[in-house]
Short mmCIF file of C-alpha atoms and ligand atoms in Angstrom, two decimals:
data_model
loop_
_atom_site.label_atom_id
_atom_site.label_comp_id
_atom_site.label_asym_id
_atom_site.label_seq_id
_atom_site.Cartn_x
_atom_site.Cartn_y
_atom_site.Cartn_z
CA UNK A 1 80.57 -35.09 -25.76
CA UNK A 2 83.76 -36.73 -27.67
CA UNK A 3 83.96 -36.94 -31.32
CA UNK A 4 86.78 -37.01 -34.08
CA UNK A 5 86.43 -34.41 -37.31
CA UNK A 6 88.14 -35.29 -40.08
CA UNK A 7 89.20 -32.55 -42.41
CA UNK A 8 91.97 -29.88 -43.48
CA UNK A 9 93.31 -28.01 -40.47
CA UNK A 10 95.31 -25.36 -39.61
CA UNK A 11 96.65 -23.67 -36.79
CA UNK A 12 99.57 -21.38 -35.07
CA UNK A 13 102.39 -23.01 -34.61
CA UNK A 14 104.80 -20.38 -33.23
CA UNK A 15 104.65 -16.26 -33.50
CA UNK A 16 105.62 -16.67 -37.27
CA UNK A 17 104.66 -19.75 -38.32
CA UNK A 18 101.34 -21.75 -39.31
CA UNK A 19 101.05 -25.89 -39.69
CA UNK A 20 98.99 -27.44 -41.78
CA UNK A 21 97.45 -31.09 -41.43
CA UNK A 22 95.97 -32.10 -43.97
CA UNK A 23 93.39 -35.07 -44.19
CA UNK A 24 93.92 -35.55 -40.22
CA UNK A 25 92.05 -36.77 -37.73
CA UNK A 26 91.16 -33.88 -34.00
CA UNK A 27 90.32 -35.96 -31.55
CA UNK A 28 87.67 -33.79 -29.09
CA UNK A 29 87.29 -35.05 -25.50
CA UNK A 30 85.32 -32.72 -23.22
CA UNK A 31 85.48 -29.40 -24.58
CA UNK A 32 89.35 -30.25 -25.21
CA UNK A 33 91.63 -31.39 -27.94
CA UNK A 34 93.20 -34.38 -26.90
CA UNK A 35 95.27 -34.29 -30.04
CA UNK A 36 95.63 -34.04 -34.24
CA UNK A 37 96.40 -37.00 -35.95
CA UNK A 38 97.39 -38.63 -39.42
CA UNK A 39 96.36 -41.90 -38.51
CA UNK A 40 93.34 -42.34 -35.96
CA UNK A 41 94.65 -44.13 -32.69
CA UNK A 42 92.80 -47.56 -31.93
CA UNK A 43 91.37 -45.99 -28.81
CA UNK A 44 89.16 -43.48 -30.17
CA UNK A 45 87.95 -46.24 -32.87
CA UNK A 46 84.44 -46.30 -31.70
CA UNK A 47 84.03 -42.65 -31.17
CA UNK A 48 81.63 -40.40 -33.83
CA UNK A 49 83.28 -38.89 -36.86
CA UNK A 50 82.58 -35.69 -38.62
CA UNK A 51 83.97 -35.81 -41.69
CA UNK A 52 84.28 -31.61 -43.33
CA UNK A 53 85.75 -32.90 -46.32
CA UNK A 54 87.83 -30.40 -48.27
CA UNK A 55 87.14 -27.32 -45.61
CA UNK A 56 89.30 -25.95 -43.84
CA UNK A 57 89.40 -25.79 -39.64
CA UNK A 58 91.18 -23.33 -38.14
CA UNK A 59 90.97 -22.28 -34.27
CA UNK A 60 88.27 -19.71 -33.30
CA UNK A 61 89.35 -16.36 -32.99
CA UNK A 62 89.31 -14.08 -30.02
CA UNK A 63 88.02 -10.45 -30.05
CA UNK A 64 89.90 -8.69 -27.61
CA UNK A 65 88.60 -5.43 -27.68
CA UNK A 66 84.65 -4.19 -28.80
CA UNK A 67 82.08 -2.15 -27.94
CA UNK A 68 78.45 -4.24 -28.01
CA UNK A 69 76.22 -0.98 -27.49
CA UNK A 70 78.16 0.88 -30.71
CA UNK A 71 77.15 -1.86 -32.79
CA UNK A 72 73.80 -0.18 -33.79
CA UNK A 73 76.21 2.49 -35.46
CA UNK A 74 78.78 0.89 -37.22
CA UNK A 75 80.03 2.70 -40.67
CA UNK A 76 78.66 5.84 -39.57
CA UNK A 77 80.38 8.80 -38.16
CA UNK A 78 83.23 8.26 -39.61
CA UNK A 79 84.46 12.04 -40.34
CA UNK A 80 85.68 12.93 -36.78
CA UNK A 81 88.73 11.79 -34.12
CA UNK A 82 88.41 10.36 -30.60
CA UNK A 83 87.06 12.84 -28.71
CA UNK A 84 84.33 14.83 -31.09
CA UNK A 85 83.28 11.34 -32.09
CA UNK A 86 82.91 10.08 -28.54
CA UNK A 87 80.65 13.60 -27.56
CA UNK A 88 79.08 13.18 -31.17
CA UNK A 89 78.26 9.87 -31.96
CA UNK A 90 79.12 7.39 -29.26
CA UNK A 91 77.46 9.15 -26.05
CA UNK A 92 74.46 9.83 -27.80
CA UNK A 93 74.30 6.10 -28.77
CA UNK A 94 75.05 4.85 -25.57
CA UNK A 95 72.81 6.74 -23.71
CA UNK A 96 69.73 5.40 -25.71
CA UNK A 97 70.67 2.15 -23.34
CA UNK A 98 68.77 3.22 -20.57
CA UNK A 99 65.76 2.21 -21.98
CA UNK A 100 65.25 -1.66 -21.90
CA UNK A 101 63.07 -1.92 -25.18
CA UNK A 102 65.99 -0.48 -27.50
CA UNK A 103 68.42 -2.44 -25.97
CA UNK A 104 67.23 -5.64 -25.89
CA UNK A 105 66.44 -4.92 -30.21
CA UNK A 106 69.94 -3.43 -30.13
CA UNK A 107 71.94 -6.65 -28.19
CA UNK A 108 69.94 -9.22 -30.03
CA UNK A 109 70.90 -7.65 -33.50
CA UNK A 110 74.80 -7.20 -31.90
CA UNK A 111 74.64 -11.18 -30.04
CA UNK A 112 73.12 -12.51 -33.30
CA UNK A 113 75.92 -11.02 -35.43
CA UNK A 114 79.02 -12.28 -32.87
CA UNK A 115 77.77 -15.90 -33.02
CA UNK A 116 77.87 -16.16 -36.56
CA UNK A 117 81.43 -14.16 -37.23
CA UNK A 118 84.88 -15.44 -36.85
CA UNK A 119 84.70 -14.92 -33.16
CA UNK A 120 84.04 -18.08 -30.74
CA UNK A 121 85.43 -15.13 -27.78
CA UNK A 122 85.30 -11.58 -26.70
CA UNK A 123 85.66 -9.19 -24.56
CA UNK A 124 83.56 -6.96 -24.36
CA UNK A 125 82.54 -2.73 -23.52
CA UNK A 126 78.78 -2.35 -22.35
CA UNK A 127 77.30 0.76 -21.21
CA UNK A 128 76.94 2.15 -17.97
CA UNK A 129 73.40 1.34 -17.22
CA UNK A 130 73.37 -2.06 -15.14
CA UNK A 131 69.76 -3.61 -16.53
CA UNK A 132 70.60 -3.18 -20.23
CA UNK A 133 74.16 -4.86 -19.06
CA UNK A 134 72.67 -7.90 -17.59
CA UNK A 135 70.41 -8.40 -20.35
CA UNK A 136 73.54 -8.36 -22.92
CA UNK A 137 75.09 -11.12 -20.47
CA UNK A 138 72.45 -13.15 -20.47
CA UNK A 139 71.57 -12.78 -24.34
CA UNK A 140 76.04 -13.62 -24.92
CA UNK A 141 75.11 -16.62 -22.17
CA UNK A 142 72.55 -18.62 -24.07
CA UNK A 143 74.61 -17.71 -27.44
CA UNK A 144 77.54 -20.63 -26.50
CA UNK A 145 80.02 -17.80 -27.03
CA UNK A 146 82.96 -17.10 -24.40
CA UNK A 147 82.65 -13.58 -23.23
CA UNK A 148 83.65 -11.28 -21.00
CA UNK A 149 81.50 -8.60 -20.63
CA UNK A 150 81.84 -4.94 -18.49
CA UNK A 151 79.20 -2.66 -17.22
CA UNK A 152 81.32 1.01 -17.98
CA UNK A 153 82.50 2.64 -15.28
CA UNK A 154 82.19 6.70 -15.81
CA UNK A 155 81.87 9.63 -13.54
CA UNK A 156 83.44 12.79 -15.40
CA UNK A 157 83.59 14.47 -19.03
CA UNK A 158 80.72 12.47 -20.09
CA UNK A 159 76.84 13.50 -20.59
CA UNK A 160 74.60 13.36 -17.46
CA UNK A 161 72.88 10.69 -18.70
CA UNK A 162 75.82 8.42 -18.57
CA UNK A 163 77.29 10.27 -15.75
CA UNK A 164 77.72 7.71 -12.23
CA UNK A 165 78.62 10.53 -10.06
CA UNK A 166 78.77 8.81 -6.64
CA UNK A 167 76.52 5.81 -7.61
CA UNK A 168 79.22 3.65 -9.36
CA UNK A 169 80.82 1.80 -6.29
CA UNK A 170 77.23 0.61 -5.63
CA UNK A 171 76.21 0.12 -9.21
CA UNK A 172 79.34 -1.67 -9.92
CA UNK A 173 78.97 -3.93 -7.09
CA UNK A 174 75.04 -4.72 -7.83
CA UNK A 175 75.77 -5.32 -10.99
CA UNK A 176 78.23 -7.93 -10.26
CA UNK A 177 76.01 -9.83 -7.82
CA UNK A 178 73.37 -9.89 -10.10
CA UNK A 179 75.25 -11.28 -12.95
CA UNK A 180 77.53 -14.14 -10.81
CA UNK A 181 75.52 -17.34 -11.53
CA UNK A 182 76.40 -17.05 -15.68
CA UNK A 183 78.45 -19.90 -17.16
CA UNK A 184 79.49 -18.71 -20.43
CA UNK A 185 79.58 -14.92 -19.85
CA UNK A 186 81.80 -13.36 -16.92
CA UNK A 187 82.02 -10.13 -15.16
CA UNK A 188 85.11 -7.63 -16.32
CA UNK A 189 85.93 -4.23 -14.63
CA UNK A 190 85.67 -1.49 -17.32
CA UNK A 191 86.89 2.28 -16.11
CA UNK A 192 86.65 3.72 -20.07
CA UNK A 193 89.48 5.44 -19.86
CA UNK A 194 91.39 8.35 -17.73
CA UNK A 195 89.62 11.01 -19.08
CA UNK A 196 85.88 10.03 -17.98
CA UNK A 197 86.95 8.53 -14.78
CA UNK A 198 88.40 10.15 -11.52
CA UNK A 199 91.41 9.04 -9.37
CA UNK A 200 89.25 8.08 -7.29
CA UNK A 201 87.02 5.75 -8.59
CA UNK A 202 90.38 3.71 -10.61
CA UNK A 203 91.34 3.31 -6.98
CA UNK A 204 87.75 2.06 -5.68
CA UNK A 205 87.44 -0.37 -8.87
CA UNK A 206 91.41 -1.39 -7.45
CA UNK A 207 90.23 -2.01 -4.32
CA UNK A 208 86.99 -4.46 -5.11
CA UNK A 209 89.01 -5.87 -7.64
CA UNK A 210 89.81 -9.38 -6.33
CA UNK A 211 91.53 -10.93 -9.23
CA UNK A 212 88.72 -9.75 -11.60
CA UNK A 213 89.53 -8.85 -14.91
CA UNK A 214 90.30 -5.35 -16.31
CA UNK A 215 89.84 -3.70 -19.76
CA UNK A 216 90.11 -0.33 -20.69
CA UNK A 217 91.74 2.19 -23.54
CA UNK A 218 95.45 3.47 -23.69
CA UNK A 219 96.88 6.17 -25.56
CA UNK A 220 94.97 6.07 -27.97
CA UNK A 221 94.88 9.46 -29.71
CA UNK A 222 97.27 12.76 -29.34
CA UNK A 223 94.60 15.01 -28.19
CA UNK A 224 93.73 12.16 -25.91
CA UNK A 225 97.07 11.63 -24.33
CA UNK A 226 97.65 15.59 -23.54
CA UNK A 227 94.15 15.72 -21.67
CA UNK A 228 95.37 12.97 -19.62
CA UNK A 229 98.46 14.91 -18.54
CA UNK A 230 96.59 17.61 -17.49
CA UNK A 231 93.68 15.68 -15.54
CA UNK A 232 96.40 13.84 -14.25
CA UNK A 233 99.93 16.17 -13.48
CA UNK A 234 101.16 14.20 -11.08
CA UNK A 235 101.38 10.51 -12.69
CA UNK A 236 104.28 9.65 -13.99
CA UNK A 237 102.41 8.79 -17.52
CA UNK A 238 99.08 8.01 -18.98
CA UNK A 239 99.64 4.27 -18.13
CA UNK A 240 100.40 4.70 -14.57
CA UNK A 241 97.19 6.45 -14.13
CA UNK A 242 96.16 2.71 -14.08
CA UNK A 243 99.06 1.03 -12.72
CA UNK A 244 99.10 3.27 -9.22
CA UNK A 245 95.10 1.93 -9.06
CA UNK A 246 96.37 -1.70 -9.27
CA UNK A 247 94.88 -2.08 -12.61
CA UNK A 248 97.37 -3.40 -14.43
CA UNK A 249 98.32 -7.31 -14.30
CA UNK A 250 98.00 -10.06 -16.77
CA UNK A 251 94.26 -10.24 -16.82
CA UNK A 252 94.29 -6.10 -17.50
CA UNK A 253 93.71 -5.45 -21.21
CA UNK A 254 94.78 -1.89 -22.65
CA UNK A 255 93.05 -0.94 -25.65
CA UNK A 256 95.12 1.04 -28.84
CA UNK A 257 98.68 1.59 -27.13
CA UNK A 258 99.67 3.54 -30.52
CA UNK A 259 101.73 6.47 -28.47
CA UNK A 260 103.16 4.20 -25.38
CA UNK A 261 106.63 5.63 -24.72
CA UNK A 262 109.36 3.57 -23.30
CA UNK A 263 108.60 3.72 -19.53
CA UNK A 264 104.87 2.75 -20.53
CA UNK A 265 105.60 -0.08 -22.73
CA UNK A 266 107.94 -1.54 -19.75
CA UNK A 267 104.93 -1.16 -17.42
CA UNK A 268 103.13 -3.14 -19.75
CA UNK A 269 105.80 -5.89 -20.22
CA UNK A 270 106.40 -5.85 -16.48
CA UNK A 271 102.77 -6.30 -15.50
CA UNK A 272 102.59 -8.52 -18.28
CA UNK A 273 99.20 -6.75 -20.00
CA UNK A 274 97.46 -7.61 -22.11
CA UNK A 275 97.50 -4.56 -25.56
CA UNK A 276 94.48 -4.62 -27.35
CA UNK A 277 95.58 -3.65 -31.17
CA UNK A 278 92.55 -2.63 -33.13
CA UNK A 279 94.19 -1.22 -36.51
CA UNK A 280 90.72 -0.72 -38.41
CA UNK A 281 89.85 1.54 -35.40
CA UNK A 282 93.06 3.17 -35.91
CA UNK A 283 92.72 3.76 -38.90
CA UNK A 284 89.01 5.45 -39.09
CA UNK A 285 89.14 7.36 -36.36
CA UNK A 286 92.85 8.89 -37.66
CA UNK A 287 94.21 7.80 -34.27
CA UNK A 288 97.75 7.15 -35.63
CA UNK A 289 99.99 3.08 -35.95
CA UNK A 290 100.91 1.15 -33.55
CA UNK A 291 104.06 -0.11 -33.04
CA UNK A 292 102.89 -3.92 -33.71
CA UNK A 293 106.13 -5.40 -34.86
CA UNK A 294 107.96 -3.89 -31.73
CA UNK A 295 105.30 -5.54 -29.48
CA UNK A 296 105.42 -8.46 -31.09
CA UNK A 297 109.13 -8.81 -31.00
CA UNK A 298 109.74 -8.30 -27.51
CA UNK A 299 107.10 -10.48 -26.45
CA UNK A 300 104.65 -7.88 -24.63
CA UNK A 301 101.26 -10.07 -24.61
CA UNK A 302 99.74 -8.88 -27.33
CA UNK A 303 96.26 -9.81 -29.53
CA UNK A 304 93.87 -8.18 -32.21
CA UNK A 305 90.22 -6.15 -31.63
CA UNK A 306 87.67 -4.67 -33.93
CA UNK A 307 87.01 -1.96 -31.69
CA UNK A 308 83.54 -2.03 -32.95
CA UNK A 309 82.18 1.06 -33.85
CA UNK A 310 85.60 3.27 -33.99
CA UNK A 311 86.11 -0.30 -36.36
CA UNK A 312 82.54 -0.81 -39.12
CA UNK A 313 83.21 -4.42 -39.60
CA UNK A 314 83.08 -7.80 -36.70
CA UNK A 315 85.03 -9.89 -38.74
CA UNK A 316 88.88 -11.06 -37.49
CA UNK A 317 90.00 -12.00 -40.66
CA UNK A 318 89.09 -8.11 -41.07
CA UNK A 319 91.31 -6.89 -38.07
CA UNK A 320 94.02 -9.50 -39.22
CA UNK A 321 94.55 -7.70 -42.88
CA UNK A 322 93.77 -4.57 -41.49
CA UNK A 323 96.94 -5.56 -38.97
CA UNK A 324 98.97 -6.39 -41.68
CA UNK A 325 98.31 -3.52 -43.82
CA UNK A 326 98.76 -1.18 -40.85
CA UNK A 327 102.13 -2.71 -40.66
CA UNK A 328 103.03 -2.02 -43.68
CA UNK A 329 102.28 1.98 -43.32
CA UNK A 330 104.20 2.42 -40.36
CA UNK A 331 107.50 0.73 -42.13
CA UNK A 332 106.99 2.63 -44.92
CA UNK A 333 105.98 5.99 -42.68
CA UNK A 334 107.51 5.83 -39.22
CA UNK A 335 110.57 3.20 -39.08
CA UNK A 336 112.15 1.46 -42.51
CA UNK A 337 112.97 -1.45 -39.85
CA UNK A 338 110.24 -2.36 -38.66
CA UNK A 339 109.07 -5.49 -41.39
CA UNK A 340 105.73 -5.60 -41.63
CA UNK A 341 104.01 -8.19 -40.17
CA UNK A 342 103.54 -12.09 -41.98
CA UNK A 343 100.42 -13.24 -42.66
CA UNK A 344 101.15 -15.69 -39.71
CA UNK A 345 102.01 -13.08 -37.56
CA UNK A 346 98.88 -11.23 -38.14
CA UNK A 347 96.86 -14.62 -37.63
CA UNK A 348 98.54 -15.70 -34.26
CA UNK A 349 97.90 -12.04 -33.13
CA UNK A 350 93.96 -12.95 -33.63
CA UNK A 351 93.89 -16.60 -32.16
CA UNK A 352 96.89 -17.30 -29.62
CA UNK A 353 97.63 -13.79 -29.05
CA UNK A 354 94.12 -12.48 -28.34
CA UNK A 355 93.32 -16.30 -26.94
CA UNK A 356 95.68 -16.76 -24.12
CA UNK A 357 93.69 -14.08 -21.90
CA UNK A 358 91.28 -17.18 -22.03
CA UNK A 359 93.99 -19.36 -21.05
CA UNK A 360 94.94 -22.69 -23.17
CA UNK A 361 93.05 -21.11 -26.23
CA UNK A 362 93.51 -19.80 -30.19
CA UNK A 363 95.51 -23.47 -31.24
CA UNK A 364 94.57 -26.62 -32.65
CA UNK A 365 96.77 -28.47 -30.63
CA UNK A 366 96.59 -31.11 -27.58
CA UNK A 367 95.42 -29.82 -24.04
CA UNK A 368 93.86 -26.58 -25.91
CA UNK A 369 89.88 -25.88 -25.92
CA UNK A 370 88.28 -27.06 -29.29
CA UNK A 371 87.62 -23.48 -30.71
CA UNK A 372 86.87 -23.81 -34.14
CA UNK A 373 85.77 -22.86 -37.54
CA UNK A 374 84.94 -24.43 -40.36
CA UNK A 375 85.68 -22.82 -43.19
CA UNK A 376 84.29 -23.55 -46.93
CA UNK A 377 86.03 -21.66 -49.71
CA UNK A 378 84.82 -23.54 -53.02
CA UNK A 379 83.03 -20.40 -54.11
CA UNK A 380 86.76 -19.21 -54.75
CA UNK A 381 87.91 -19.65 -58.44
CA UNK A 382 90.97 -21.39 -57.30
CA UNK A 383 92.14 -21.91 -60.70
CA UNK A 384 95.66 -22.66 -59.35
CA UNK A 385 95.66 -25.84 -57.24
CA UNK A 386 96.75 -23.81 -53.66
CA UNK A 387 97.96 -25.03 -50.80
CA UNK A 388 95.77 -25.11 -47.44
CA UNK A 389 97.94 -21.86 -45.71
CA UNK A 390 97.47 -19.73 -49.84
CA UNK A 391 93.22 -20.80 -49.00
CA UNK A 392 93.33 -19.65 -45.74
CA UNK A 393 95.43 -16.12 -46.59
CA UNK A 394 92.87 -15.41 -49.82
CA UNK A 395 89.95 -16.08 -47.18
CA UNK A 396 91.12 -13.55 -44.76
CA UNK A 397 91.84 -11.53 -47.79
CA UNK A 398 88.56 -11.97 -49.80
CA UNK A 399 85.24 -13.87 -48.37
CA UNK A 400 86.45 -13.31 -44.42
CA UNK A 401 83.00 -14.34 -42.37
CA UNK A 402 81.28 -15.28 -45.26
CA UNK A 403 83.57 -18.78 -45.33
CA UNK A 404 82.10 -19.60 -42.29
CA UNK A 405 80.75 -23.23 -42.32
CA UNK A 406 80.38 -24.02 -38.98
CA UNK A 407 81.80 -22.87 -35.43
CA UNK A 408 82.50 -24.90 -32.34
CA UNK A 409 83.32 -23.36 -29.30
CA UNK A 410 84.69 -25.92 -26.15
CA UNK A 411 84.29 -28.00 -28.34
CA UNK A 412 79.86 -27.80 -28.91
CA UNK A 413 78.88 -26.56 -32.38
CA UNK A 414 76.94 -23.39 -32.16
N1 LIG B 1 88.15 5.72 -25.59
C1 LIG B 1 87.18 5.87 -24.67
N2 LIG B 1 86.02 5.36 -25.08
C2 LIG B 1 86.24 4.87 -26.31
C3 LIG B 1 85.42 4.19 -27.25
O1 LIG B 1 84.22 3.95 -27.04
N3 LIG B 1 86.01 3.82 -28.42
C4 LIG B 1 87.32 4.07 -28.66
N4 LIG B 1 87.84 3.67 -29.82
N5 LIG B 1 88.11 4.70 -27.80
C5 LIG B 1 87.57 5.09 -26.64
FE1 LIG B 2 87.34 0.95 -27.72
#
């Protein structure tokens, strides 16, 4: 379907900087944007105009890191770090997905909440267990969202119940057969992290790999990191416990990356990965602050994830602020050089950054997917006449999700 909106838009222009159109004209062809303009071109005369007014459209946002089964316990559990919250609260949680009944209540109530927040894609941690898996990608299928979605991959230091043992080259394969016809919702490999999966299976999952997608955590937490070295004493670092399983690349993403040290940050640059920055994570589970600006600066592919439930809240204009905050704590903490990050910075993190796993996605700009949302801001008491980039920062700020007027993802309104 092709159609013209006419409204306020505003998108990433470069890493630091945002343009504005206002009172334009997108021009949607196919899914695509075909371009922005002030004056509508003769050609697209007869095609169907939306008009959103005063709103404001901004490109969707992409979630690049969250867990769907940890959903059902968001803001709780909030008093422990990594590891006692994983054997605490996360393992419990996740094991309940064995049993078809809770999760289908579970992934409705976490599918349902995705399509209506700032996300239009994700990718996305699942449990073990292959049914309740294929159920979620089915559910994320119909929703018109872009997801990827993995089926964890875990065979040590975890419960029985979510323990694969020697069933996980088998499960992982059945699982991908059974899930290969979906349109909307694709397959990713998802090893947890070093500490709940052996040498051995990384190198399986490396092996079947064929150009599939990878996500998984990095050094997240201290405790975290030293277990690593000593489940792993001979590789070189925590990173190259992926890297020698050929699971790094540019379709890899690495969760956290708050502790990288030199030689692991070049392995990401050189394997151009993809870092996963979830600050509100961070933050609750005490895991420490990445080094964003550095990242940023010497152009390691980086985006933004809530990191749902070691983040409570879905939102991106959430894990933006949260970004920016973050920031601002480890300039005034760890490194007086390191500026803080721009509220433009923080929103390219969550749309081109986090987009561009998808390919041509996170701008308003020709030859880029028609992500959008529509945002409505009039209950704001903008007393001061602001201009369209101060409405957008004070909606991030202040009514995040709830601004949301409308969504479009490849360019069909959900
Ligand atoms: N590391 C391994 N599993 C998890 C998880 O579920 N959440 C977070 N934040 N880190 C992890
Ligand atoms: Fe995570």
């Amino acid at each position: 379907m092709n159609f013209i909106i006419k409204s306020n838009f505003i998108t990433s222009e470069s890493k630091n900087s945002l343009k504005t159109y206002e009172n334009h004209y997108l021009v949607c062809e196919n899914g695509v944007i075909s371009g922005v303009f002030r004056a509508l071109p003769e050609q697209y005369k007869n095609l169907d105009i939306i008009d959103y007014k005063d709103k404001i459209i901004i490109s969707g946002m992409t979630d690049l890191h969250i867990h769907a089964p940890q959903y059902a316990f968001r803001g709780l559990g909030m008093d422990l770090e990594l590891i006692d919250w994983l054997n605490t609260y996360t393992f419990p949680e996740e094991s309940k997905y064995n049993d078809l009944e809770y999760a289908e209540k579970a992934y409705n109530s976490f599918v349902k909440a995705l399509k209506n927040s700032s996300s239009t894609r994700a990718c996305i941690f699942a449990t073990v267990h292959n049914d309740a898996t294929a159920m979620l990608m089915d559910m994320l299928d119909k929703s018109g969202l872009i997801t990827l979605v993995g089926k964890v991959n875990m065979n040590r230091n975890c419960p029985e119940s979510l323990c694969e043992k020697d069933t996980y080259i088998d499960n992982t394969k059945s699982w991908l057969e059974s899930v290969s016809g979906l349109k909307n919702c694709k397959p990713i490999l998802t090893p947890r992290f070093t500490p709940s999966c052996t040498d051995y299976l990384m190198q399986i999952l490396g092996e079947i790999r064929n150009n599939l997608p990878v996500q998984t955590h990095l050094s997240e937490n201290l405790s975290e990191i030293e277990w690593v070295k000593s489940l792993c004493p001979e590789a070189e670092n925590y990173a190259d416990t992926y890297y020698r399983a050929n699971l790094m690349g540019n379709n890899s993403i690495f969760a956290h990356c708050v502790y990288c040290t030199p030689k692991e940050i070049e392995l990401l640059k050189q394997t151009k990965s993809y870092i996963a920055h979830c600050p509100q994570s961070n933050m609750n589970l005490a895991s420490g602050i990445a080094p964003v600006r550095y990242y940023l600066d010497n152009d390691l592919n980086i985006g933004l994830g809530t990191d749902i439930a070691g983040g409570a809240n879905i939102s991106m204009f959430r894990a933006i602020t949260d970004a920016i905050g973050m920031s601002k704590l480890y300039m005034r903490l760890i490194d007086e050089s390191a500026k803080p990050l721009s509220f433009a910075e923080g929103f390219y993190l969550a749309t081109v950054g986090s987009g561009s796993f998808f390919g041509k996605v996170g701008k308003l700009e020709k030859g880029y997917a028609f992500d959008a949302l529509v945002l409505d801001d009039s209950e704001l008491d903008n007393i001061n006449k602001l201009k369209l980039t101060d409405r957008l920062e004070r909606i991030s700020y202040y009514l995040e999700d709830r601004a949301i007027y409308a969504k479009y993802v490849n360019g069909i309104k959900i």
